[in-house]
mmCIF file of C-alpha atoms in Angstrom:
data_model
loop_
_atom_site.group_PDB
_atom_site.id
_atom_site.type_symbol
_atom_site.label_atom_id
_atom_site.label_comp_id
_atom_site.label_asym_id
_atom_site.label_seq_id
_atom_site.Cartn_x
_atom_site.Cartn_y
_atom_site.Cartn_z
ATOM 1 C CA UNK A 1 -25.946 11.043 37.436
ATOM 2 C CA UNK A 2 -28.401 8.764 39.574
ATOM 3 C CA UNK A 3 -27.463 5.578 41.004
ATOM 4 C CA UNK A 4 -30.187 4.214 38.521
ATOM 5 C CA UNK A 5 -28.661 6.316 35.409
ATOM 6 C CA UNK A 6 -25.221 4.732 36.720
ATOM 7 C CA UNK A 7 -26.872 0.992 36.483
ATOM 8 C CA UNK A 8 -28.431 1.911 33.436
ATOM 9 C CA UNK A 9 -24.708 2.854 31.923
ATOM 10 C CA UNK A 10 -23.090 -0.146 33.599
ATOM 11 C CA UNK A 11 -25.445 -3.169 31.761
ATOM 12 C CA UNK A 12 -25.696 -0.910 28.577
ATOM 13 C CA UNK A 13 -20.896 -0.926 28.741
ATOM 14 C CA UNK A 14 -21.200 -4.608 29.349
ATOM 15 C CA UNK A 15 -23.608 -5.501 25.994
ATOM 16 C CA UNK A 16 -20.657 -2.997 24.354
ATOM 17 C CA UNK A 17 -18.626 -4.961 26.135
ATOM 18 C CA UNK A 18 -19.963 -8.415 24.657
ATOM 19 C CA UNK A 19 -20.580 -6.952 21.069
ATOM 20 C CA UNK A 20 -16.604 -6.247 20.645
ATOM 21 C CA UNK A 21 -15.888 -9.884 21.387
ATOM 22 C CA UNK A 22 -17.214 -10.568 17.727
ATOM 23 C CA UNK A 23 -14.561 -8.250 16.274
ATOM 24 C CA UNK A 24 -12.942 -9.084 12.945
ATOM 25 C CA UNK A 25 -15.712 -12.247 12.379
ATOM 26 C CA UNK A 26 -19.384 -10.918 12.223
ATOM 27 C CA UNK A 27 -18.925 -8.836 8.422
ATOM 28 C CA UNK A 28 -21.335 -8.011 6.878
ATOM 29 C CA UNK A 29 -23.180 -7.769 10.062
ATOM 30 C CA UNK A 30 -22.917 -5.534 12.918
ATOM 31 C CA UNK A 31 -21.100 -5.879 16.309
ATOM 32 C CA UNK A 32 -23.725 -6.610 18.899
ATOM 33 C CA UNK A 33 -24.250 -7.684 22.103
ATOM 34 C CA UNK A 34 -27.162 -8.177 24.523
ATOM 35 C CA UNK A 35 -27.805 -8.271 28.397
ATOM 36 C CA UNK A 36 -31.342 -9.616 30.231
ATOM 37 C CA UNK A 37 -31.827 -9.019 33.637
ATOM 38 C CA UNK A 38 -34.849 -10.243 35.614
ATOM 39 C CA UNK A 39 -37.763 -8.376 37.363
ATOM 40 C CA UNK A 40 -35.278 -7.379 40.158
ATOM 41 C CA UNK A 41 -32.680 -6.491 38.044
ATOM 42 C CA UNK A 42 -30.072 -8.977 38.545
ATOM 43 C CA UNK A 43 -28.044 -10.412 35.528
ATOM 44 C CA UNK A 44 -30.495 -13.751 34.085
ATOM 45 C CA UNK A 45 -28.251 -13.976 30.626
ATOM 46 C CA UNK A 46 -26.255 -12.591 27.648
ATOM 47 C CA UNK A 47 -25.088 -13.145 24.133
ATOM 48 C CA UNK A 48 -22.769 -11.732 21.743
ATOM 49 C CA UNK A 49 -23.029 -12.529 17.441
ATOM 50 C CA UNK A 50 -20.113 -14.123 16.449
ATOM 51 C CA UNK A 51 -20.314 -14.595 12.956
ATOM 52 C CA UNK A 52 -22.786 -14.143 9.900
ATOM 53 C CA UNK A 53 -25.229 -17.168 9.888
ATOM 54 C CA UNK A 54 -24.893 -18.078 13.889
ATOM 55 C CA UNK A 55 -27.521 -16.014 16.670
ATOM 56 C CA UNK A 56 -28.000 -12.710 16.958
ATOM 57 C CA UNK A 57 -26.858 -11.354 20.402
ATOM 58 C CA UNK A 58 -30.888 -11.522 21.613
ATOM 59 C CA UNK A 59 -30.866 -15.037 20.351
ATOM 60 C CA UNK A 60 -27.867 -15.942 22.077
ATOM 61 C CA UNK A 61 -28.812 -14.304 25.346
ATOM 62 C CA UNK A 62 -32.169 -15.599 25.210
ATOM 63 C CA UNK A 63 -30.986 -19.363 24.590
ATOM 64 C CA UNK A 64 -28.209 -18.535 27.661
ATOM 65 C CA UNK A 65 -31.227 -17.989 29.736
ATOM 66 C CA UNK A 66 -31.208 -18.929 33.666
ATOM 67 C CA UNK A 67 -34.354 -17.951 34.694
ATOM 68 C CA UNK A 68 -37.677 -16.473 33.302
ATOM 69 C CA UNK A 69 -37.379 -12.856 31.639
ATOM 70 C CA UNK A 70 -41.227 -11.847 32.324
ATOM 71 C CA UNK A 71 -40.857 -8.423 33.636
ATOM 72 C CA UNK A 72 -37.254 -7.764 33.222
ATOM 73 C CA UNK A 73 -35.090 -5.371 31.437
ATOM 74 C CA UNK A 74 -32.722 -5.814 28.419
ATOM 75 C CA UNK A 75 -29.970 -4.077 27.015
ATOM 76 C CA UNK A 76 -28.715 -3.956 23.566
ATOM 77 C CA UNK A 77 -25.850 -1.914 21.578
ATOM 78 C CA UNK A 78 -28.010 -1.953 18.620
ATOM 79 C CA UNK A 79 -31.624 -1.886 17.261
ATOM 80 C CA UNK A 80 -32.998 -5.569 17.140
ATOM 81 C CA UNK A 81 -33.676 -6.444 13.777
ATOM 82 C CA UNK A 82 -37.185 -7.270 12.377
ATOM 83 C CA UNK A 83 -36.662 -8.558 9.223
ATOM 84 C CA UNK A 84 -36.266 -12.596 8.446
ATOM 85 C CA UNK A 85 -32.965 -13.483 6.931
ATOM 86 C CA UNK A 86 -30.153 -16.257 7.511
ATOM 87 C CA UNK A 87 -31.649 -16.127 11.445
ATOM 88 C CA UNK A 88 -35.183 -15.188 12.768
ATOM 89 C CA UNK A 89 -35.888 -11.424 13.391
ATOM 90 C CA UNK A 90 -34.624 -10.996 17.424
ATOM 91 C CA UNK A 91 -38.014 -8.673 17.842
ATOM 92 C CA UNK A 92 -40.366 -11.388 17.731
ATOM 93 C CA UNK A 93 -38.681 -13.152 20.228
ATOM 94 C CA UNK A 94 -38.117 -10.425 22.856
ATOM 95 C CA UNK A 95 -41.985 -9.705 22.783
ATOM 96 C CA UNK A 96 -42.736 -13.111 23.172
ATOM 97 C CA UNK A 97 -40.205 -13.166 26.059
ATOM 98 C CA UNK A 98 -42.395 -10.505 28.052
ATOM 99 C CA UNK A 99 -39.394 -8.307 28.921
ATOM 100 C CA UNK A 100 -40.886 -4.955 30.107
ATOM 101 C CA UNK A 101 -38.005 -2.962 29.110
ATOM 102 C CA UNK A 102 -35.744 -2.240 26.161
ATOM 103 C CA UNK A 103 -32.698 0.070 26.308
ATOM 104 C CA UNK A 104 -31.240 0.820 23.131
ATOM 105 C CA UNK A 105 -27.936 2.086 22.053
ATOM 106 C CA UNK A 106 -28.441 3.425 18.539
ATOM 107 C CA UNK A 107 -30.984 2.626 15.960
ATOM 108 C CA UNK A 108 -30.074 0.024 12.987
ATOM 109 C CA UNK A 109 -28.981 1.881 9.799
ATOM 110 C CA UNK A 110 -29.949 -1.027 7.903
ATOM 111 C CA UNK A 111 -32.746 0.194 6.132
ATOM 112 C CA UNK A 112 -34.738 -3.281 6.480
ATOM 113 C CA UNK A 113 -34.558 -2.224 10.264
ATOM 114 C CA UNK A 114 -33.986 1.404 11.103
ATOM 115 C CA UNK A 115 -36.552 2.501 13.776
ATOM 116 C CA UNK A 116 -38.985 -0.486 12.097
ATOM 117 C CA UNK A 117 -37.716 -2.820 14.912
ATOM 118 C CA UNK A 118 -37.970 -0.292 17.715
ATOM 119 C CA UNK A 119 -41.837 1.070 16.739
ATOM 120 C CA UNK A 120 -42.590 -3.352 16.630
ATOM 121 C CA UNK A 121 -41.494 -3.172 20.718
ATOM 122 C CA UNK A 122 -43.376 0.302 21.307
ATOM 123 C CA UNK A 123 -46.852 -1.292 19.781
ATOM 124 C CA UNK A 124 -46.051 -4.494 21.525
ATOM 125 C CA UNK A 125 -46.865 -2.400 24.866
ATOM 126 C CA UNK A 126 -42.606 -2.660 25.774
ATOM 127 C CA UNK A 127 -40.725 1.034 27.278
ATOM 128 C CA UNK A 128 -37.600 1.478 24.933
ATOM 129 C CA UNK A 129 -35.315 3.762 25.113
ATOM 130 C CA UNK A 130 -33.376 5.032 22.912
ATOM 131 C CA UNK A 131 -29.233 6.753 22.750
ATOM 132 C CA UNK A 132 -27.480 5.164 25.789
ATOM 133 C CA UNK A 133 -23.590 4.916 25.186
ATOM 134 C CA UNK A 134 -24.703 6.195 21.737
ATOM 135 C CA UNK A 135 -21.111 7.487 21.427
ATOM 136 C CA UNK A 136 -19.672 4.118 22.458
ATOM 137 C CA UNK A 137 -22.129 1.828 20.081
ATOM 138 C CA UNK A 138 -21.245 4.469 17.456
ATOM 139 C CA UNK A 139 -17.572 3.677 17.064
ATOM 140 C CA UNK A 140 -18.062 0.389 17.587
ATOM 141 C CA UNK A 141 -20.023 -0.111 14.589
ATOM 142 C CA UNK A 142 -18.744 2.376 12.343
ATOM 143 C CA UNK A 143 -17.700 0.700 9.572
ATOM 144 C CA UNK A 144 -21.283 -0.652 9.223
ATOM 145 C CA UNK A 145 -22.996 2.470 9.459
ATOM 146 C CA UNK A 146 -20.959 3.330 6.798
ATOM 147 C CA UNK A 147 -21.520 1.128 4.623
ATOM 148 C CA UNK A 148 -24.961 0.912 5.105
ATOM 149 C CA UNK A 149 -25.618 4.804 4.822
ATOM 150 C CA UNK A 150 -22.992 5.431 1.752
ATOM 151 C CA UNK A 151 -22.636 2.060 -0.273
ATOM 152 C CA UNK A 152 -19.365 1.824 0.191
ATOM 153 C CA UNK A 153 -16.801 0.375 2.494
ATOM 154 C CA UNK A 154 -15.438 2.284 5.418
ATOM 155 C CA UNK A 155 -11.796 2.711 4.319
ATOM 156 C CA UNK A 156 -8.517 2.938 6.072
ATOM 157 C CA UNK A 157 -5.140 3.926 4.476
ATOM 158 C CA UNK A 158 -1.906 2.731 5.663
ATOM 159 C CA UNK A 159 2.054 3.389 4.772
ATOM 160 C CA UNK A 160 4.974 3.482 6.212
ATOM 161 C CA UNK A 161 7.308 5.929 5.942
ATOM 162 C CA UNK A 162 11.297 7.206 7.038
ATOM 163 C CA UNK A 163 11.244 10.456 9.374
ATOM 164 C CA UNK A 164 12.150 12.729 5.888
ATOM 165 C CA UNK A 165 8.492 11.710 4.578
ATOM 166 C CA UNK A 166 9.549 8.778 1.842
ATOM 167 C CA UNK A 167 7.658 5.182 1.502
ATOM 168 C CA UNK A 168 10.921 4.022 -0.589
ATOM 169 C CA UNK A 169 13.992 4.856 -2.683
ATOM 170 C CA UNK A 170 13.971 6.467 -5.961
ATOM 171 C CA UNK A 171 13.972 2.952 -7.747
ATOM 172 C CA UNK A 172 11.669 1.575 -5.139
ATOM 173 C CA UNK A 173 13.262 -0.406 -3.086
ATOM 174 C CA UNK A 174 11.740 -0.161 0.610
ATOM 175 C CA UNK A 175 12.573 -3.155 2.409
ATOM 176 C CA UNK A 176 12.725 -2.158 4.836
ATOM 177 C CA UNK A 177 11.870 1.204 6.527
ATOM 178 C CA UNK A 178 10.153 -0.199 9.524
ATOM 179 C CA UNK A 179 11.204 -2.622 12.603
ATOM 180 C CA UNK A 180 10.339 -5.568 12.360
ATOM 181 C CA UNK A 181 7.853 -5.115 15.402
ATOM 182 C CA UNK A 182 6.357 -2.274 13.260
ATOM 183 C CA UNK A 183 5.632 -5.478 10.096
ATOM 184 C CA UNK A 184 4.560 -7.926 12.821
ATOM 185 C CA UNK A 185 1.576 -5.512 13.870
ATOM 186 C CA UNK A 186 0.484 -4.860 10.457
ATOM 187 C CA UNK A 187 -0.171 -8.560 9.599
ATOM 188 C CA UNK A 188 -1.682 -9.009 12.879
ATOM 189 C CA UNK A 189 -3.646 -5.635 12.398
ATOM 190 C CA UNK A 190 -5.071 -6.976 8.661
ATOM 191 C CA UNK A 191 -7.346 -9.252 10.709
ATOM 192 C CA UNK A 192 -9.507 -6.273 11.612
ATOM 193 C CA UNK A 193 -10.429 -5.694 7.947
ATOM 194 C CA UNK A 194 -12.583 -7.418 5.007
ATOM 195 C CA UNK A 195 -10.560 -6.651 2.268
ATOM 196 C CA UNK A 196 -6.990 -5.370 1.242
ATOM 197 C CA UNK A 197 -6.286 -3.046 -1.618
ATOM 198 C CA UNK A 198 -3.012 -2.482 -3.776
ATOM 199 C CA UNK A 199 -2.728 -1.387 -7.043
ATOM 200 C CA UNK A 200 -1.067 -3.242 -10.226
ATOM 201 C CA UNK A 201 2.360 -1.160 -9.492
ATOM 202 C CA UNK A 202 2.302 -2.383 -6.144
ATOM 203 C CA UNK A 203 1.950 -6.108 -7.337
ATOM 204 C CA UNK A 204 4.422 -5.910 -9.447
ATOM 205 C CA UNK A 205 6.879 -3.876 -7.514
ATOM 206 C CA UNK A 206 6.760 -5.778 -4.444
ATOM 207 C CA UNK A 207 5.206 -8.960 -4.749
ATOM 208 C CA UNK A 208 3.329 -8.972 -1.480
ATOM 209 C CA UNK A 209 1.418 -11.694 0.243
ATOM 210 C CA UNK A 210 -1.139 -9.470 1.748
ATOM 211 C CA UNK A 211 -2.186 -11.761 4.756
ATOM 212 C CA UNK A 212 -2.736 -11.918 8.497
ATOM 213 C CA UNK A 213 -0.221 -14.455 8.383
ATOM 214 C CA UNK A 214 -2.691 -16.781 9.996
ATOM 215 C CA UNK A 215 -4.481 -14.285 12.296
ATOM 216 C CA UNK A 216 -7.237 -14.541 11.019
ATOM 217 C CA UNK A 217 -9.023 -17.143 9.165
ATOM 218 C CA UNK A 218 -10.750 -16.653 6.442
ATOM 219 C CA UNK A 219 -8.071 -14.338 5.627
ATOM 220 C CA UNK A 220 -9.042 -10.917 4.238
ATOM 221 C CA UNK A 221 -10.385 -10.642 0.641
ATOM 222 C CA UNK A 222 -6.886 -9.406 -1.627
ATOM 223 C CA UNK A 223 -8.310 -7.214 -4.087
ATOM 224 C CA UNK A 224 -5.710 -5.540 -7.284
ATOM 225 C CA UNK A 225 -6.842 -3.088 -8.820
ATOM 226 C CA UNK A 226 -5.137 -2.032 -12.663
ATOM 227 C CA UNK A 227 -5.639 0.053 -15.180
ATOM 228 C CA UNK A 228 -3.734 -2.488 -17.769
ATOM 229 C CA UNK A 229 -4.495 -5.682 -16.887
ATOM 230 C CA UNK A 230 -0.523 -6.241 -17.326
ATOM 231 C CA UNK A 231 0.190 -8.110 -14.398
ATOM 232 C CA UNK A 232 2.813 -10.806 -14.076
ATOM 233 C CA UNK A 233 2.273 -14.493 -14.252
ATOM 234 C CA UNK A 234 3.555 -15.177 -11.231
ATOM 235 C CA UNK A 235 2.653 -13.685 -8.048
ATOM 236 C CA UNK A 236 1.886 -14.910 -4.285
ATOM 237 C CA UNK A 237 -1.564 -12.783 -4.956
ATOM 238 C CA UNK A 238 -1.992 -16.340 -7.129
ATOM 239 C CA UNK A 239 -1.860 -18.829 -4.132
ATOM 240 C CA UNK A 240 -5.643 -18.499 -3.688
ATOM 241 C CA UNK A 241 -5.115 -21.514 -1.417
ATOM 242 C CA UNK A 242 -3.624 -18.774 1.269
ATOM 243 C CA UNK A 243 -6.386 -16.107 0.655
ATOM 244 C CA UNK A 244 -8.756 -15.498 -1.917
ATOM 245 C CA UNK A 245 -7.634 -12.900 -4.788
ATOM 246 C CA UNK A 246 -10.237 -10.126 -6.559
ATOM 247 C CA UNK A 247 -8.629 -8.541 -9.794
ATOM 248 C CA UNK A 248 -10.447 -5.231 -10.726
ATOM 249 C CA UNK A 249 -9.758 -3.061 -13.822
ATOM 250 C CA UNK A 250 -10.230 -0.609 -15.717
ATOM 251 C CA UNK A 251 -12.022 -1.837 -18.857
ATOM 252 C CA UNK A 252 -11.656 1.450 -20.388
ATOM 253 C CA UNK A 253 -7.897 1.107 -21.051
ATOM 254 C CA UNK A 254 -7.117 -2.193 -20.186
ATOM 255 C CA UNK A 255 -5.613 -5.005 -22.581
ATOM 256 C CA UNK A 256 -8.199 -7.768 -21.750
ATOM 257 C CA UNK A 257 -6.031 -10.393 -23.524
ATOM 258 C CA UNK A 258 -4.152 -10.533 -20.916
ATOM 259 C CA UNK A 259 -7.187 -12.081 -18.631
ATOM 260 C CA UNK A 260 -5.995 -15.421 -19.991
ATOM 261 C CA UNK A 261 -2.550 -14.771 -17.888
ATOM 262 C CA UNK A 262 -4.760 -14.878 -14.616
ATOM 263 C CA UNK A 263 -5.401 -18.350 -12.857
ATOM 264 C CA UNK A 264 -8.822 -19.297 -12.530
ATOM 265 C CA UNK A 265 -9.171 -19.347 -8.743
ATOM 266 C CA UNK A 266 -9.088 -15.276 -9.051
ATOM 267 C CA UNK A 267 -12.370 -13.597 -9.215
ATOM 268 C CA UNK A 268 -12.290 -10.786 -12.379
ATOM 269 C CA UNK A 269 -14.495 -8.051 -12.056
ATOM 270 C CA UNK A 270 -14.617 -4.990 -14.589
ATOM 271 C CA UNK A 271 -15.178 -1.194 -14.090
ATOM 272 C CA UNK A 272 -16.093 1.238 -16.294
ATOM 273 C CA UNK A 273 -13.159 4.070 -15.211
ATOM 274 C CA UNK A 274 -10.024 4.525 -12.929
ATOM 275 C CA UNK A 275 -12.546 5.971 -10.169
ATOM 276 C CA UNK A 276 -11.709 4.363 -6.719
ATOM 277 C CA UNK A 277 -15.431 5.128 -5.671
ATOM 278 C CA UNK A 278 -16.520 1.929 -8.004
ATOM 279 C CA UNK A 279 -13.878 -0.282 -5.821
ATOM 280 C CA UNK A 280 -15.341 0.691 -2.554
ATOM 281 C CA UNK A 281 -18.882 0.005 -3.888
ATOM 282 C CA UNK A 282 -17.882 -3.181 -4.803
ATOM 283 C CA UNK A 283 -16.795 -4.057 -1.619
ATOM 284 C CA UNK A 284 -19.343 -2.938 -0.262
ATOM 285 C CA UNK A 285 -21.594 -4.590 -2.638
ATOM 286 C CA UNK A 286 -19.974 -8.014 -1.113
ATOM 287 C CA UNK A 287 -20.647 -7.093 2.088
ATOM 288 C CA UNK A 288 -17.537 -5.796 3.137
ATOM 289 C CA UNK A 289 -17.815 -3.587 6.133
ATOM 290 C CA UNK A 290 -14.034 -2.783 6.669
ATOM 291 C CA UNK A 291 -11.084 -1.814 4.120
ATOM 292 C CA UNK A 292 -7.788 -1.693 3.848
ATOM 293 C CA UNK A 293 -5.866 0.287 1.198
ATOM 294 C CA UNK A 294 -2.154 -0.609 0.670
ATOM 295 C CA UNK A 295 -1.590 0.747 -2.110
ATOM 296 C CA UNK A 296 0.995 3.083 -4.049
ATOM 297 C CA UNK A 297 0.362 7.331 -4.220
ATOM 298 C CA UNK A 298 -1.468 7.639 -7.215
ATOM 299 C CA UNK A 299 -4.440 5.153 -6.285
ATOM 300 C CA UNK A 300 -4.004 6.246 -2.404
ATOM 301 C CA UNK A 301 -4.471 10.406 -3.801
ATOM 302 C CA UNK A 302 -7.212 9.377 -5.681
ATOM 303 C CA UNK A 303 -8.935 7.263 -2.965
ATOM 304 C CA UNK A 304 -8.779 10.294 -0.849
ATOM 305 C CA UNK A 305 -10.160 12.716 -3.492
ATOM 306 C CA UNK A 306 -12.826 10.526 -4.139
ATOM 307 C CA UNK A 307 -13.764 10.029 -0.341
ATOM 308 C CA UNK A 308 -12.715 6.450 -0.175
ATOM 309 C CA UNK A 309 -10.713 6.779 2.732
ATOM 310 C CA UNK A 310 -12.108 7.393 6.145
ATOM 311 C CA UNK A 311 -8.695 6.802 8.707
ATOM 312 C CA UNK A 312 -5.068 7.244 8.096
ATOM 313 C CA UNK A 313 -2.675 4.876 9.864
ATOM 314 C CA UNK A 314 1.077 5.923 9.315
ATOM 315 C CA UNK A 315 4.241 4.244 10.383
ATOM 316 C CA UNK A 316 6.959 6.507 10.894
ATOM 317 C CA UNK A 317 10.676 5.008 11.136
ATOM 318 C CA UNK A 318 13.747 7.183 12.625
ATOM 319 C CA UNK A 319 15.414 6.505 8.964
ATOM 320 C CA UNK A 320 16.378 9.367 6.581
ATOM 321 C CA UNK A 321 16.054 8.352 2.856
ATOM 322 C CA UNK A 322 16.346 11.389 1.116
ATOM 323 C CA UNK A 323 16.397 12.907 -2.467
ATOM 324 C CA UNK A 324 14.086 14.624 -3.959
ATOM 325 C CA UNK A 325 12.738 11.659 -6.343
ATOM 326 C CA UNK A 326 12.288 9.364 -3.976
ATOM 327 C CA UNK A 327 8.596 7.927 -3.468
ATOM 328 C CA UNK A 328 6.248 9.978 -1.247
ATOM 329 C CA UNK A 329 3.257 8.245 0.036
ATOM 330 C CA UNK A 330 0.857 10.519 -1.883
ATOM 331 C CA UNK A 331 0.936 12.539 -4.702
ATOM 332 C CA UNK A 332 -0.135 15.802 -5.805
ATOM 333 C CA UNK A 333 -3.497 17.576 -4.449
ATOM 334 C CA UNK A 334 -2.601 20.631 -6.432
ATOM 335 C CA UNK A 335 -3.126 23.215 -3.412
ATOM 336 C CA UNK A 336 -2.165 26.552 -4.023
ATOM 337 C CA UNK A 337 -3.238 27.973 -0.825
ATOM 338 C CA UNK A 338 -3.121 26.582 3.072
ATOM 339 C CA UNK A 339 -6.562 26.523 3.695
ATOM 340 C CA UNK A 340 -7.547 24.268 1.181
ATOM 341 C CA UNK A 341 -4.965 21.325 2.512
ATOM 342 C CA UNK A 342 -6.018 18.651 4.485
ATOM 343 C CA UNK A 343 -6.569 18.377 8.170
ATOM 344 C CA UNK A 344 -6.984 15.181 9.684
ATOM 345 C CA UNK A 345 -8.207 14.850 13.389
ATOM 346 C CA UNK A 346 -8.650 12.680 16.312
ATOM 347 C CA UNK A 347 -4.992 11.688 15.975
ATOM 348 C CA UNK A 348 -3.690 8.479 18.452
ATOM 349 C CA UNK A 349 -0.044 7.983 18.839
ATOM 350 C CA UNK A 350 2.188 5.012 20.117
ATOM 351 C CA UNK A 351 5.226 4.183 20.072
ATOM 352 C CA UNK A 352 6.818 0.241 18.400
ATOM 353 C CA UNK A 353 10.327 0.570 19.466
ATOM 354 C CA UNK A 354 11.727 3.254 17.526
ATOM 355 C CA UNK A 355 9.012 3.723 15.048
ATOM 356 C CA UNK A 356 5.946 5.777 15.893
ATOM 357 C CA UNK A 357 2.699 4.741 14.777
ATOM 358 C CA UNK A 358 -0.218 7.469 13.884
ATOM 359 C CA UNK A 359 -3.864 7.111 13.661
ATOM 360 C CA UNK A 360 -6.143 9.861 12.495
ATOM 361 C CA UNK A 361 -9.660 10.518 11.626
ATOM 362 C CA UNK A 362 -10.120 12.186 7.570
ATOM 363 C CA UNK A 363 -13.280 13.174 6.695
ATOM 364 C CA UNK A 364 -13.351 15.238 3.126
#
């Protein structure tokens, strides 16, 4: 690689750089950041978005500015947008700037963007170009592109499980299999998500709170999902002064009477069958980028068979449970041969005290 390539990569790592200091706030946008450097190519500004409604990383950069841009270079993880919406569209302003050069992670997927924002700098008489870090800017930002190119929300499933494979005892107790260094990390690792998922048995079963636990603020959407619509009267899930609360059901076999057992600060929204497809598309719908599904085996099998899931994150505790009726964490895929079970990849391991934590890629 030349020493130029190399400076290239350098500027391009530090707008990646900037972009991931907006993690867990700027849903439903993307993660973005932005470097300007002048004529000679030393470092004039940069930006990073933040959150939904404040300045785009351009914006940011450009108001950062310490000296005029004419002639110099920029660097951004992601397309500039072109399109007006709670901010101005960042293209007009970097023509305006007259910055001679554009470099250009990956293109918007956005399709009020996507390549519309990088053909406004080419006929503005600007070099771009395009796929620097593009495997970098990728990750970052995958949970967008997701959502953007699907309609639905990029989803992650969690448990946590003893070494013999069980989430809890036959009559469901679980409390608990992990350390409690293991539980600490999961409320601080809710932050990085939009929404959190259970299911109706889970609610009632365990009662949870489903927060960061003041990591993050707003906390994360808490969405139940039930086929019934018998849910009990009291519940933390009600507390909507901790977290807002989404109740989704079935309408096809749920006992809408009991709607009037549901406080008025939750949101009620209706599907038309079990399918965990129309959960993620709701999500999505709300502009939720990243999601996390909590939830008991039946709903977690089905969000898998229906492609709802996109990462697995296990906890695994040194803990033996055993018997054969105790709860698994998923249920039956009905294999009858190896090659048809599932192969996950990409797989990251650490270790929280004595209980192992894996992460691993699923695509269906």
């Amino acid at each position: 690689m030349s020493e130029k390539n190399i400076s290239h990569t350098k500027w391009m790592k530090r707008a990646i750089f900037l972009a991931s200091l907006g993690k867990n706030t700027t849903s439903p946008n993307p993660k973005v950041g932005a470097v300007i450097l002048d004529k000679n190519g030393s470092l004039i500004s940069e930006g990073f978005h933040f959150k939904a409604g404040m300045p785009h990383a351009e914006a940011m950069a450009f108001n950062n500015l310490k000296k005029d841009p004419k002639g110099g270079t920029m660097y951004v993880n992601l397309e500039p947008c072109c399109h007006h919406g709670k901010t101005p569209p960042c293209v007009e302003k970097v023509i305006s700037s007259g910055i001679k050069k554009v470099f250009i992670s990956i293109e918007d997927p956005d399709k009020r963007v996507s390549g519309k924002g990088i053909k406004l700098l080419k006929e503005a008489g600007i070099e771009v170009y395009l796929g620097l870090c593009k495997k970098e800017s990728l990750d970052l930002n995958k949970a967008f592109i997701h959502r953007n190119i699907t309609k639905k929300a990029f989803g992650v499933l969690k448990w946590a499980m003893s070494i013999d494979g069980r989430i809890a005892l036959k009559n469901g107790k679980s409390k608990w299999i992990t350390n409690e260094e293991s539980r600490s990390l999961v409320h601080s690792f809710r932050a990085e998500f939009d929404a959190i998922i259970i299911g109706g048995n889970t609610l009632r079963r365990d009662n949870p709170l489903l927060t960061t636990r003041g990591s993050k603020n707003p906390e994360p959407l808490r969405v139940v999902f039930t086929k019934s619509l018998d849910l009990p009267s009291k519940s933390n899930l009600w507390d909507c002064n901790k977290a807002k609360t989404l109740v989704i059901y079935d309408s096809s076999t749920a006992n809408e009477s009991n709607l009037s057992k549901i406080p008025k600060c939750v949101e009620v929204e209706k599907v038309s069958s079990d399918n965990p497809e129309l959960i993620s598309k709701i999500l999505a719908k709300r502009g939720c980028n990243k999601v996390l599904w909590e939830c008991g085996p039946r709903l977690a099998t089905a969000a898998m068979k229906f492609n709802c899931i996109q990462e697995i994150i296990t906890f695994i505790s040194p803990k033996i449970l055993g018997g054969e009726n105790s709860m698994n964490p998923l249920g039956d895929f009905a294999f009858k041969e190896m090659h048809e079970i599932i192969k996950l990849s990409d797989s990251q391991f650490s270790l929280i005290g004595n209980d192992i934590r894996v992460q691993s890629s699923y695509k269906k």
